mmCIF file of C-alpha atoms and ligand atoms in Angstrom:
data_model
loop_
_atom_site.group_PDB
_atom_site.id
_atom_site.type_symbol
_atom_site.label_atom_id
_atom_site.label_comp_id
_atom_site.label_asym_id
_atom_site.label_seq_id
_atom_site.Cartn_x
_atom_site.Cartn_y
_atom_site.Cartn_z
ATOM 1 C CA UNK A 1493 0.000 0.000 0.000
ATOM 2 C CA UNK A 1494 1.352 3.284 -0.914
ATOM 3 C CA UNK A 1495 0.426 5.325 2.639
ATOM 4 C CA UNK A 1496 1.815 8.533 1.152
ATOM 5 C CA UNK A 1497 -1.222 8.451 -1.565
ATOM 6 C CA UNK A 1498 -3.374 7.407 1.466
ATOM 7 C CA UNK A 1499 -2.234 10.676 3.246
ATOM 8 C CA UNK A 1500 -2.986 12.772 0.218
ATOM 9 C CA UNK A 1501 -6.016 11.284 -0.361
ATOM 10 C CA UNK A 1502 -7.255 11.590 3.617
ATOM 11 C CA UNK A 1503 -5.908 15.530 3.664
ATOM 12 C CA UNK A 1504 -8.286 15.963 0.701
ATOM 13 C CA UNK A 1505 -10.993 14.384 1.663
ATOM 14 C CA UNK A 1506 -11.240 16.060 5.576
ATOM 15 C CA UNK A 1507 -10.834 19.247 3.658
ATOM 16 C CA UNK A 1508 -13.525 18.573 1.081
ATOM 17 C CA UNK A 1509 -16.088 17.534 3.847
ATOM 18 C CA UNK A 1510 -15.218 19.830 6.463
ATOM 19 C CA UNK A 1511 -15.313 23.051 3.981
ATOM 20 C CA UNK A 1512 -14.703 26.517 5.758
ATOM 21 C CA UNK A 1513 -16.606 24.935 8.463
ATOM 22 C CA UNK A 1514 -15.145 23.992 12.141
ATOM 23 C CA UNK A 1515 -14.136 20.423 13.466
ATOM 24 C CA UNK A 1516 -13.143 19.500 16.543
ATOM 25 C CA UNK A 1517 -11.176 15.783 17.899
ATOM 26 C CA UNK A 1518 -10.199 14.242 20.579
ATOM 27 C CA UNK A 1519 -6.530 13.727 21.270
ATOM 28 C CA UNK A 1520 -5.665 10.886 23.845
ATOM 29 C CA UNK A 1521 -1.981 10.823 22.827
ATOM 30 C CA UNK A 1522 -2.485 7.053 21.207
ATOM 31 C CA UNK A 1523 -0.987 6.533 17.892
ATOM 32 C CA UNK A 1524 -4.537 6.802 16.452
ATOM 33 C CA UNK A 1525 -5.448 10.216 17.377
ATOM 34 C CA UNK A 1526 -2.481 11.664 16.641
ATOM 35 C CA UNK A 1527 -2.395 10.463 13.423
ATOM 36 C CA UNK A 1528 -6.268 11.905 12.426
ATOM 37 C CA UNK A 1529 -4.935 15.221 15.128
ATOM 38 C CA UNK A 1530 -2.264 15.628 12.137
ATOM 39 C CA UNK A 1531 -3.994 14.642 9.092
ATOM 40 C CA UNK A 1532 -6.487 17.039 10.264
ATOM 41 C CA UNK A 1533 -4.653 19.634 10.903
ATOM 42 C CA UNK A 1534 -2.457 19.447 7.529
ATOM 43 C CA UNK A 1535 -6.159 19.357 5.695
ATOM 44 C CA UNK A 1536 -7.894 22.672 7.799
ATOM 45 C CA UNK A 1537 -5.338 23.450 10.177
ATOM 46 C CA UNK A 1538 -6.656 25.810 13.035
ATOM 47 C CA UNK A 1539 -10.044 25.148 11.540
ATOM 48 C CA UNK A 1540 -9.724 21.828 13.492
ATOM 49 C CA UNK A 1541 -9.829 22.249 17.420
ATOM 50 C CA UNK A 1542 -8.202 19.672 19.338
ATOM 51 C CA UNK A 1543 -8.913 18.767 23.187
ATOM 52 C CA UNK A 1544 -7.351 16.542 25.197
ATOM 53 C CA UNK A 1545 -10.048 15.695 27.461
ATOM 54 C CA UNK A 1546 -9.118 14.617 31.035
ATOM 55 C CA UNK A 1547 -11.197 11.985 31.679
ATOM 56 C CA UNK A 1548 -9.374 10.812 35.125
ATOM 57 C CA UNK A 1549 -8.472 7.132 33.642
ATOM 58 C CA UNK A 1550 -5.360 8.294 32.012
ATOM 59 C CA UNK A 1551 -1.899 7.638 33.544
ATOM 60 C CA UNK A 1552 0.479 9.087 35.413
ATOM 61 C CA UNK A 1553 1.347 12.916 33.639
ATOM 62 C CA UNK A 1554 -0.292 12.147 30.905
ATOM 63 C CA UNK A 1555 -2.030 15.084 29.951
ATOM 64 C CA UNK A 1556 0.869 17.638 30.413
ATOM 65 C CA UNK A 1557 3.208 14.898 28.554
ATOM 66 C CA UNK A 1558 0.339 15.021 25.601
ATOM 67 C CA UNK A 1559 -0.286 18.668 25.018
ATOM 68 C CA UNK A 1560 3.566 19.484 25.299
ATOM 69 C CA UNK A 1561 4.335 16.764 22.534
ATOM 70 C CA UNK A 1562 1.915 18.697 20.331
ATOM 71 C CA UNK A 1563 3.152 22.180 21.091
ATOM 72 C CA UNK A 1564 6.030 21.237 20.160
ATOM 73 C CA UNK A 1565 5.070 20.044 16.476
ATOM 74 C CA UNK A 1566 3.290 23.301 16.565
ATOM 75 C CA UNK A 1567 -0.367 22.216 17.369
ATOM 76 C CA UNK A 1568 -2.398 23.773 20.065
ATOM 77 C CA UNK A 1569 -4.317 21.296 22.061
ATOM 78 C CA UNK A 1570 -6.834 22.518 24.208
ATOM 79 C CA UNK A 1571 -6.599 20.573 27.689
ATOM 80 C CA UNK A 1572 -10.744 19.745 29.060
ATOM 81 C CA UNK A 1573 -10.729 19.014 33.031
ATOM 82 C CA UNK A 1574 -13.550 16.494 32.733
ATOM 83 C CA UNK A 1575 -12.396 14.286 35.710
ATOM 84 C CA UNK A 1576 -15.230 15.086 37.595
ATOM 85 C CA UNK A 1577 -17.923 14.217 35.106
ATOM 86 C CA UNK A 1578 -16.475 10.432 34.204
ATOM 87 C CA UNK A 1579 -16.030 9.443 37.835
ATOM 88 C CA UNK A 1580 -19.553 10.609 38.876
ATOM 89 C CA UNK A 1581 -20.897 8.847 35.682
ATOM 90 C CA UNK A 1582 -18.477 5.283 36.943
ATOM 91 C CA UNK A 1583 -19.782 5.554 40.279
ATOM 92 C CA UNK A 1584 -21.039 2.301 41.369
ATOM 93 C CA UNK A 1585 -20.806 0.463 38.252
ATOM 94 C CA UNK A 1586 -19.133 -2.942 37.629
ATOM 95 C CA UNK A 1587 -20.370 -3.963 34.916
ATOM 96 C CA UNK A 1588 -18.009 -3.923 31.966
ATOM 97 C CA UNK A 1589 -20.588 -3.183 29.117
ATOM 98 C CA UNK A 1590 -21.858 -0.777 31.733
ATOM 99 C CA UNK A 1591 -19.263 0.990 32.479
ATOM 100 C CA UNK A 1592 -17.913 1.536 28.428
ATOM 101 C CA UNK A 1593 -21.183 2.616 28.216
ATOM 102 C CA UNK A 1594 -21.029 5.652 31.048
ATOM 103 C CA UNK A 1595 -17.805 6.480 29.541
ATOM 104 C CA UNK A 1596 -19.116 6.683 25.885
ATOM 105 C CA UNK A 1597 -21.738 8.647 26.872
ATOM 106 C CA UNK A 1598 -20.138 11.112 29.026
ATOM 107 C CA UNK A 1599 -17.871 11.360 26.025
ATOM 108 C CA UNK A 1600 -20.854 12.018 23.209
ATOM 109 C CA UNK A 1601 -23.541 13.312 25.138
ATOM 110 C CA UNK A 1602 -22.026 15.571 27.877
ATOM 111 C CA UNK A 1603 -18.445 16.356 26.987
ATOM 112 C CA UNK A 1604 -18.139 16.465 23.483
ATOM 113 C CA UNK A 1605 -21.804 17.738 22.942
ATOM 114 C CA UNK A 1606 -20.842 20.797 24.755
ATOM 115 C CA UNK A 1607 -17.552 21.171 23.287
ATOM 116 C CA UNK A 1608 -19.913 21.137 19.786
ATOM 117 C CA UNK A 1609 -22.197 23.762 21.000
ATOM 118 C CA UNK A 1610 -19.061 25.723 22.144
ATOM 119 C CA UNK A 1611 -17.039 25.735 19.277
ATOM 120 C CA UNK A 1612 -20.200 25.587 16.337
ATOM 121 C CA UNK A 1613 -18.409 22.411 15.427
ATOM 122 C CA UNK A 1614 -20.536 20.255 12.836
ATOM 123 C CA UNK A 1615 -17.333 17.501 12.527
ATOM 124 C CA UNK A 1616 -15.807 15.188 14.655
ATOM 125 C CA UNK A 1617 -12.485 13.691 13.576
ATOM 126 C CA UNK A 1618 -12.508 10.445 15.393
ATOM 127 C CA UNK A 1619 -9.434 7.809 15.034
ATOM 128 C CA UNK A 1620 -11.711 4.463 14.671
ATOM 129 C CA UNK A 1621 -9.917 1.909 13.019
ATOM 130 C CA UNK A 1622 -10.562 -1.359 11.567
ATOM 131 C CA UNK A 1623 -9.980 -3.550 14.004
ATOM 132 C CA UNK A 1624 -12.523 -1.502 16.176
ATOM 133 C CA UNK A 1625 -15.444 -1.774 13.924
ATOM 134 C CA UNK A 1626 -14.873 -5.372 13.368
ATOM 135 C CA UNK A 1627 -15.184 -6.693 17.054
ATOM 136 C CA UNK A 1628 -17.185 -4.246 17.521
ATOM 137 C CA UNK A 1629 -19.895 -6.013 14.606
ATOM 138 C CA UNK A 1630 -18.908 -9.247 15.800
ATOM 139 C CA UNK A 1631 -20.289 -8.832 19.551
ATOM 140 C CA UNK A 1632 -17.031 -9.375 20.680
ATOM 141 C CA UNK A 1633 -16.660 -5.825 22.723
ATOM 142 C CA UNK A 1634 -18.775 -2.401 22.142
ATOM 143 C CA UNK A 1635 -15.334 -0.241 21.592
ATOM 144 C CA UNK A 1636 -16.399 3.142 22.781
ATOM 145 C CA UNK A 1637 -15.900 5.078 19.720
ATOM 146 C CA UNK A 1638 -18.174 2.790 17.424
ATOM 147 C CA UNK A 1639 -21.478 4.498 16.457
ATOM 148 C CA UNK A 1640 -22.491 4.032 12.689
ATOM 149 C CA UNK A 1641 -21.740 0.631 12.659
ATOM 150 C CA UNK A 1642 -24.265 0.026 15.454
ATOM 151 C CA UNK A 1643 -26.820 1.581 13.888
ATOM 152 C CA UNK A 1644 -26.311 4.867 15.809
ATOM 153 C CA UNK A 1645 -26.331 8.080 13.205
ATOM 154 C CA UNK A 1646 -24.441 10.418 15.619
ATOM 155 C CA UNK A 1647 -25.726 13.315 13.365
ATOM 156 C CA UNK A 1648 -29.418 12.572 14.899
ATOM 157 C CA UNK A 1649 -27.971 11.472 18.181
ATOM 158 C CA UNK A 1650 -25.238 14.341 19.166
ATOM 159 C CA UNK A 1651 -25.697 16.547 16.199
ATOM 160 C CA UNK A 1652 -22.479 16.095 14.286
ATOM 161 C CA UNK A 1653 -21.096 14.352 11.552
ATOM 162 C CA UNK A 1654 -18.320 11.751 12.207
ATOM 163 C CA UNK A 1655 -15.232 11.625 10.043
ATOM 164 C CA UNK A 1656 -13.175 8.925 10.191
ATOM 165 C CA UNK A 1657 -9.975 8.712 7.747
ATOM 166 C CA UNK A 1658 -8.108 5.476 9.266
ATOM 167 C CA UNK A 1659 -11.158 3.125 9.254
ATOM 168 C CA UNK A 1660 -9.681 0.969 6.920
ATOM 169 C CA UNK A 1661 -6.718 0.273 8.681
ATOM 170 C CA UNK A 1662 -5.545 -1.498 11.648
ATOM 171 C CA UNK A 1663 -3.172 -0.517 14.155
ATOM 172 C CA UNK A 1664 0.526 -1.412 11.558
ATOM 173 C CA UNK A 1665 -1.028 0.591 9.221
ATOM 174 C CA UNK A 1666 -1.873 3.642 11.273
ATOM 175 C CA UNK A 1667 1.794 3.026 12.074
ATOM 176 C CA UNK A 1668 3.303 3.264 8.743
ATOM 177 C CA UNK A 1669 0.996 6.514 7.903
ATOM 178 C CA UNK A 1670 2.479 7.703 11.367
ATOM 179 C CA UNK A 1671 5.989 7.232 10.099
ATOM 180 C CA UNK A 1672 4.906 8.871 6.633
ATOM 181 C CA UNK A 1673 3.639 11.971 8.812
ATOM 182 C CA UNK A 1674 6.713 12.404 10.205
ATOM 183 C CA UNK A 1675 5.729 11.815 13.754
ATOM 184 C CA UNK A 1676 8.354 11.328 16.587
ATOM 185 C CA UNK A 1677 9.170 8.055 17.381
ATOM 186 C CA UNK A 1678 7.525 8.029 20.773
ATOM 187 C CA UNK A 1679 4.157 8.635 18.685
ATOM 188 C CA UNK A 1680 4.357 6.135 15.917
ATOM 189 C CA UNK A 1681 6.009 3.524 17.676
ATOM 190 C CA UNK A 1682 3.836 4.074 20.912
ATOM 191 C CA UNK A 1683 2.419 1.110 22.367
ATOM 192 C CA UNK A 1684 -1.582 0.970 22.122
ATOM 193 C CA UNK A 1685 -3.524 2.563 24.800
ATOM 194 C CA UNK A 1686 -7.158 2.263 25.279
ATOM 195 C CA UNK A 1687 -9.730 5.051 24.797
ATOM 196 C CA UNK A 1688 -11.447 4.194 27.841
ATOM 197 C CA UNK A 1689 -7.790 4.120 29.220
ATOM 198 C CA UNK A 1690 -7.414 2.407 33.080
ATOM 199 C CA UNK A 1691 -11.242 2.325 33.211
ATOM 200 C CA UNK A 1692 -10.258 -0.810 31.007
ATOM 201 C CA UNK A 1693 -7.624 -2.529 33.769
ATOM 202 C CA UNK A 1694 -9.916 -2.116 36.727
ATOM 203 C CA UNK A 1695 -12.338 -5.090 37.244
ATOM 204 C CA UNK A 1696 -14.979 -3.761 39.265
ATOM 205 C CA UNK A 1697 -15.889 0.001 40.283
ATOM 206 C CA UNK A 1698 -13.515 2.910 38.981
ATOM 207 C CA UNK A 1699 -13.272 5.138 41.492
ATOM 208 C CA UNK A 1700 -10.624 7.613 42.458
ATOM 209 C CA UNK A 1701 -8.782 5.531 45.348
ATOM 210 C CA UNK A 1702 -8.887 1.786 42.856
ATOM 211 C CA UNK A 1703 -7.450 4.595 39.945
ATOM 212 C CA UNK A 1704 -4.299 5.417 41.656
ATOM 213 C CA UNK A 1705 -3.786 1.939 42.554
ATOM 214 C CA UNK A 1706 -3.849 0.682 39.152
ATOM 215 C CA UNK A 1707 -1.827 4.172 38.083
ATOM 216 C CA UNK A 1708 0.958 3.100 39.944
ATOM 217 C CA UNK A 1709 0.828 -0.175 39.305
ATOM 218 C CA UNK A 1710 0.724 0.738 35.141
ATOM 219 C CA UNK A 1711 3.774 3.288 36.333
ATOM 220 C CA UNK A 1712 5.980 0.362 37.510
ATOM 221 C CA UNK A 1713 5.255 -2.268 34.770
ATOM 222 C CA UNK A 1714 5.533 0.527 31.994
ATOM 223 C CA UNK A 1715 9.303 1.371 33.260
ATOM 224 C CA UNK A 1716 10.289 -1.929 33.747
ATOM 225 C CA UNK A 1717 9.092 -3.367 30.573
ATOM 226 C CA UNK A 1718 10.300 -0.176 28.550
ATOM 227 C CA UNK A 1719 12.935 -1.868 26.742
ATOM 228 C CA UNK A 1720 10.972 -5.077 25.350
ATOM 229 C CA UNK A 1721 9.601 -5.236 22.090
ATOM 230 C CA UNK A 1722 6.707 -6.710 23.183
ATOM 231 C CA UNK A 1723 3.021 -5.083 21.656
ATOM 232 C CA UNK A 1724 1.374 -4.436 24.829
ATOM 233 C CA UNK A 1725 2.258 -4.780 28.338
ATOM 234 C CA UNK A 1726 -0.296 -3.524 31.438
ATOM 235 C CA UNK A 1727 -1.251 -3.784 35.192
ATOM 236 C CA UNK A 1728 -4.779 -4.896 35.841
ATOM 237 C CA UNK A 1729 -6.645 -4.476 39.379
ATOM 238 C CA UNK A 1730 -8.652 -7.127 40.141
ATOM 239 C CA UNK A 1731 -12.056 -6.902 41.979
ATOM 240 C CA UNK A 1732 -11.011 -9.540 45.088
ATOM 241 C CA UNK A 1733 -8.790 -9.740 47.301
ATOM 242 C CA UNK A 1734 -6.484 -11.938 48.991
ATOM 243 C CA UNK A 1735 -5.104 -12.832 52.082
ATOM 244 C CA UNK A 1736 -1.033 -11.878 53.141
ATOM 245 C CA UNK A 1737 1.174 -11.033 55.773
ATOM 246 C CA UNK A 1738 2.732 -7.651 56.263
ATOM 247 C CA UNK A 1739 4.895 -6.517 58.790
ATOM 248 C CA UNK A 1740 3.836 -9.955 60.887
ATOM 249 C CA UNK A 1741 0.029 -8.989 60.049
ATOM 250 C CA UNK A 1742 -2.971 -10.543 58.159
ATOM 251 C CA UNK A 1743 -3.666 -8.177 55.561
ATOM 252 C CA UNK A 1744 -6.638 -8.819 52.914
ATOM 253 C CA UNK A 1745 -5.150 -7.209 50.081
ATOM 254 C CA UNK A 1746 -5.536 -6.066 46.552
ATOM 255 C CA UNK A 1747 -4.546 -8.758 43.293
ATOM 256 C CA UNK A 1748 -2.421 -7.182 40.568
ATOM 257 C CA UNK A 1749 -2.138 -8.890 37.473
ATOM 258 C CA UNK A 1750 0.893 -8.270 34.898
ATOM 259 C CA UNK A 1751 -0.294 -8.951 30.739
ATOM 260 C CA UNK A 1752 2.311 -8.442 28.609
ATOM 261 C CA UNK A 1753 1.598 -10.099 24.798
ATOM 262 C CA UNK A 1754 3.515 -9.927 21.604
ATOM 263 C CA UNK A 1755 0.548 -9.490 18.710
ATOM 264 C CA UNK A 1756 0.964 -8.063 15.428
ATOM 265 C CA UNK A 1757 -2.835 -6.043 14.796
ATOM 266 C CA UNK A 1758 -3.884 -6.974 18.230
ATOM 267 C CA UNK A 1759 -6.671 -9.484 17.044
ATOM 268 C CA UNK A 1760 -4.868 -12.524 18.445
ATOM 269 C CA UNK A 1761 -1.985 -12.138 21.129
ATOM 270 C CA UNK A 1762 0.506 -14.269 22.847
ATOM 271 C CA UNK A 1763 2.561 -13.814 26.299
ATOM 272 C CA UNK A 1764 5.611 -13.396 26.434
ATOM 273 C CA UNK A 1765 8.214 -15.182 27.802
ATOM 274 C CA UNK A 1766 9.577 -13.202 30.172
ATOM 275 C CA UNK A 1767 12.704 -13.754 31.752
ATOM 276 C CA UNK A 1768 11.846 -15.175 35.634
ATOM 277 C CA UNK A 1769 14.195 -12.272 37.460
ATOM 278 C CA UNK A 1770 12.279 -9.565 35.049
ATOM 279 C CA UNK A 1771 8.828 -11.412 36.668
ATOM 280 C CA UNK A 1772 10.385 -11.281 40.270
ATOM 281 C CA UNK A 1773 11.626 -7.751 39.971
ATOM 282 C CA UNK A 1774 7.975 -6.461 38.966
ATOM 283 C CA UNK A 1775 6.636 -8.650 41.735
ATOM 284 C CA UNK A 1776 8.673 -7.177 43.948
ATOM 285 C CA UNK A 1777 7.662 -3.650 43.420
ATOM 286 C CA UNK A 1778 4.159 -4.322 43.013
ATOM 287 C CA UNK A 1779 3.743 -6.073 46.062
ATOM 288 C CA UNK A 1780 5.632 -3.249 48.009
ATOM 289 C CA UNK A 1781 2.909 -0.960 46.790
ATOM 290 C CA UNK A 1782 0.646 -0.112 49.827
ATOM 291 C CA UNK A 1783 -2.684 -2.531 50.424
ATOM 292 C CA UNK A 1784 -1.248 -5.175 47.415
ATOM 293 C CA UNK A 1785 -0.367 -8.380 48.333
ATOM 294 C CA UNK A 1786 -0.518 -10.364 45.094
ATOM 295 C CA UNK A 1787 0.770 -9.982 41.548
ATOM 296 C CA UNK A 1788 0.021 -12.536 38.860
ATOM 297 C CA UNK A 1789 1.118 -13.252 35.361
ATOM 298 C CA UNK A 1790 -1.435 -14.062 33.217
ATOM 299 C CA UNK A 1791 -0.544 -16.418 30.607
ATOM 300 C CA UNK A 1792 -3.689 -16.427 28.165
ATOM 301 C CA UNK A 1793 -3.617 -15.802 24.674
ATOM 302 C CA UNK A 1794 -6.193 -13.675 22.737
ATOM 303 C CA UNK A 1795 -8.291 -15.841 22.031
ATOM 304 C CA UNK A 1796 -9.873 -16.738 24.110
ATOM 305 C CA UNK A 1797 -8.808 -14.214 26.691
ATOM 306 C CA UNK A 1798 -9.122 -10.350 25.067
ATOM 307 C CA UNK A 1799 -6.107 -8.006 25.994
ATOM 308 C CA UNK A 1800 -7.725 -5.790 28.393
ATOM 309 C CA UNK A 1801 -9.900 -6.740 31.193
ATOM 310 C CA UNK A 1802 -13.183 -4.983 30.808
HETATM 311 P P1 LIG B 2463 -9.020 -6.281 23.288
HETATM 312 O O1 LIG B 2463 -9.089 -6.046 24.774
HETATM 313 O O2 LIG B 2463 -10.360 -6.119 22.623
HETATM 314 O O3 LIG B 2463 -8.129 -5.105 22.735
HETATM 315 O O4 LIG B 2463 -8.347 -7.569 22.917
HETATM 316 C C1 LIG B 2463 -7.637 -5.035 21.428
HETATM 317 C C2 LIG B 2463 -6.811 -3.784 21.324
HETATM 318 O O5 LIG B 2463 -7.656 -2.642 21.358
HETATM 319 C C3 LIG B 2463 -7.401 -1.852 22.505
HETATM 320 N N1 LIG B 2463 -8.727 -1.482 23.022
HETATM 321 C C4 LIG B 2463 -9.342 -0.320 22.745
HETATM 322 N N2 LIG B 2463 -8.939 0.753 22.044
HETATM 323 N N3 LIG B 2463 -10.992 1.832 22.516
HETATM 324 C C5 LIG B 2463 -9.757 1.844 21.966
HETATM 325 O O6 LIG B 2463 -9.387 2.846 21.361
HETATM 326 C C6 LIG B 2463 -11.471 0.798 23.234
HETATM 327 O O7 LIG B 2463 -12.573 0.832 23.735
HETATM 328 C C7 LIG B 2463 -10.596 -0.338 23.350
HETATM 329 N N4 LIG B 2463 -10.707 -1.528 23.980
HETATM 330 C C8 LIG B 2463 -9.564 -2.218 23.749
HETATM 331 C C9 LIG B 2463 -6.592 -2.719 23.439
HETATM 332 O O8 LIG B 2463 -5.743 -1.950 24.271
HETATM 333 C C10 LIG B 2463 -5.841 -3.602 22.478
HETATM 334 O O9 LIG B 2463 -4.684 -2.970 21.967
#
C-alpha cells in the first residue's frame, strides 16, 4: 500500500467535507489520534480544534506529557478538566458493558456535545480503526468510539457528523501513515492505549482511590518493561482480594495482574516469555505498593482471553 497516496487522499478528503466549516477531535496521545490530530490539521489546520479531554483514567502525567508533545510540532491542544464528570458517571458500576457505556456517553452526550455547541463544530475527527469496527460487529466488545456501525447516526444522536480517515486500517497501518507523517518516534512507535484508558484494567468500580492503585501499578510495569519489544504490556486491578502477611500482620489485600503479549494487529496475542528475574523484579515492586499483596502473570492468549480486562 502506498500510505503517502493514502495521506494525500485523507488531507483531501477532511478538507472537502469539512469546507470553511469547524471540526473538533479528541486527542488521547495514542498513535490513532495523533495520526487523524495531524492529518487534520495538515487538511484545515486551526479550523480543526483539538482537546485533550481529562477523563481521570489516564496515567500518570499524561495530559501535560500530551499537550507538550503537540506544542512542540506546533499544534495547540486545548486541555478539558472532565475528571469530575467520568467518575460521577463510573460511580457504582461494575459492569463492563456498563461501564464503556457511562464512559461513551459522558464522552458524546455531555463532553463532546458541549464542546460542539461551544465551538459551532458540525465535525468530529474520530481515530476508529478497523480492528474496532470489526469486534465491535462481531459482539465481541462495544469499543467506545463505534457508532455508525451500530446503527447509531451520531448526526441525529449528538448533532455532528463523524469523520473517520483510518477506518480501513488497523493498528501497523496507522503506524506506517504515522511514520509517513513524520511523527516522533515516541508517537508512531507508541504502544496501544485504550480510549477508555485504566477504566479498562480495573475489574470492578472505577473510582478515584482503585485509579491510583492501578496508576501506579501501570507506572511500575511501563518502566520496567520499557525496553521489550513486546506489543502491549499492562497492570490490571482485580475486583477480590487476597489474604497476606505484612509486617507480621494478616492483611486482605488487593490482586495485581501483569499482561504483557507480543501481537501483530492486536486481534490474536501471545505472552511473552519473560525472563523469571524480570517477573520477580515487577513482583517485587508491586507487592511493596501499599494494600497489594498479590501480583500474577497471566498467561492467556487472545483468544480466548481479550487483551484488556473490561
Ligand atoms: P481487546 O481487549 O479487545 O483489545 O483484545 C484489542 C486492542 O484494542 C485496545 N482497546 C481499545 N482501544 N478503545 C480503543 O481505542 C477501546 O474501547 C478499546 N478496547 C480495547 C486494546 O488496548 C488492544 O490494543
Amino acid at each position: 500500500m502506498d500510505y503517502q497516496a493514502f495521506v494525500d487522499e485523507q488531507v483531501a478528503e477532511i478538507g472537502e467535507a469539512v469546507g470553511d466549516g469547524t471540526a473538533i477531535n479528541a486527542l488521547s496521545g495514542g498513535v490513532d489520534s495523533s495520526v487523524v490530530t495531524v492529518l487534520g490539521h495538515r487538511a484545515i489546520g486551526e479550523q480543526l480544534r483539538t482537546f485533550f479531554i481529562d477523563n481521570a483514567l489516564m496515567r500518570e502525567g499524561e495530559p501535560e506529557r500530551v499537550v507538550q508533545a503537540f506544542a512542540d510540532m506546533g499544534i495547540p491542544v486545548e486541555l478539558v478538566d472532565a475528571r469530575a464528570e467520568f467518575l460521577g458517571a463510573l460511580k457504582g458500576l461494575t459492569d463492563p458493558e456498563e461501564k464503556r457505556q457511562a464512559i461513551t456517553d459522558t464522552f458524546y452526550c455531555g463532553v463532546f456535545a458541549r464542546l460542539v455547541r461551544q465551538t459551532g463544530a458540525r465535525f468530529l475527527l474520530h481515530g476508529t480503526i478497523l480492528t474496532d469496527i470489526e469486534e465491535t460487529v462481531a459482539g465481541i466488545k462495544r469499543q467506545h468510539n463505534i457508532l455508525a456501525q451500530v446503527g447509531i447516526d451520531p448526526e441525529e444522536a449528538y448533532g455532528y457528523a463523524v469523520l473517520e480517515p483510518l477506518k480501513t486500517l488497523r493498528k501497523d497501518g496507522v503506524r506506517e501513515v504515522a511514520r509517513v507523517l513524520g511523527l516522533p518516534e515516541e508517537m508512531s512507535e507508541r504502544m496501544p492505549f485504550p480510549g477508555p484508558a485504566l477504566a479498562t484494567r480495573i475489574v470492578g468500580e472505577v473510582n478515584e482511590d482503585r485509579l491510583a492503585t492501578v496508576r501506579a501499578a501501570t507506572a511500575i510495569v511501563e518502566e520496567e518493561l520499557a525496553g521489550t519489544d513486546a506489543f502491549q504490556y499492562m497492570a490490571v486491578l482485580l475486583n477480590d482480594r487476597a489474604t497476606g502477611i505484612r509486617e507480621g500482620k494478616r492483611e486482605f489485600g488487593e490482586i495485581i495482574v501483569l499482561r504483557c503479549i507480543h501481537s501483530v494487529d492486536a486481534r490474536e496475542a501471545t505472552p511473552v516469555r519473560l525472563p523469571w528475574e524480570k517477573l520477580e523484579s515487577i513482583c517485587e515492586r508491586i507487592t511493596q505498593m501499599p494494600g497489594v499483596n498479590r501480583c500474577l502473570y497471566d498467561l492467556t492468549p487472545k483468544p480466548p482471553a481479550t487483551i484488556e480486562y473490561v
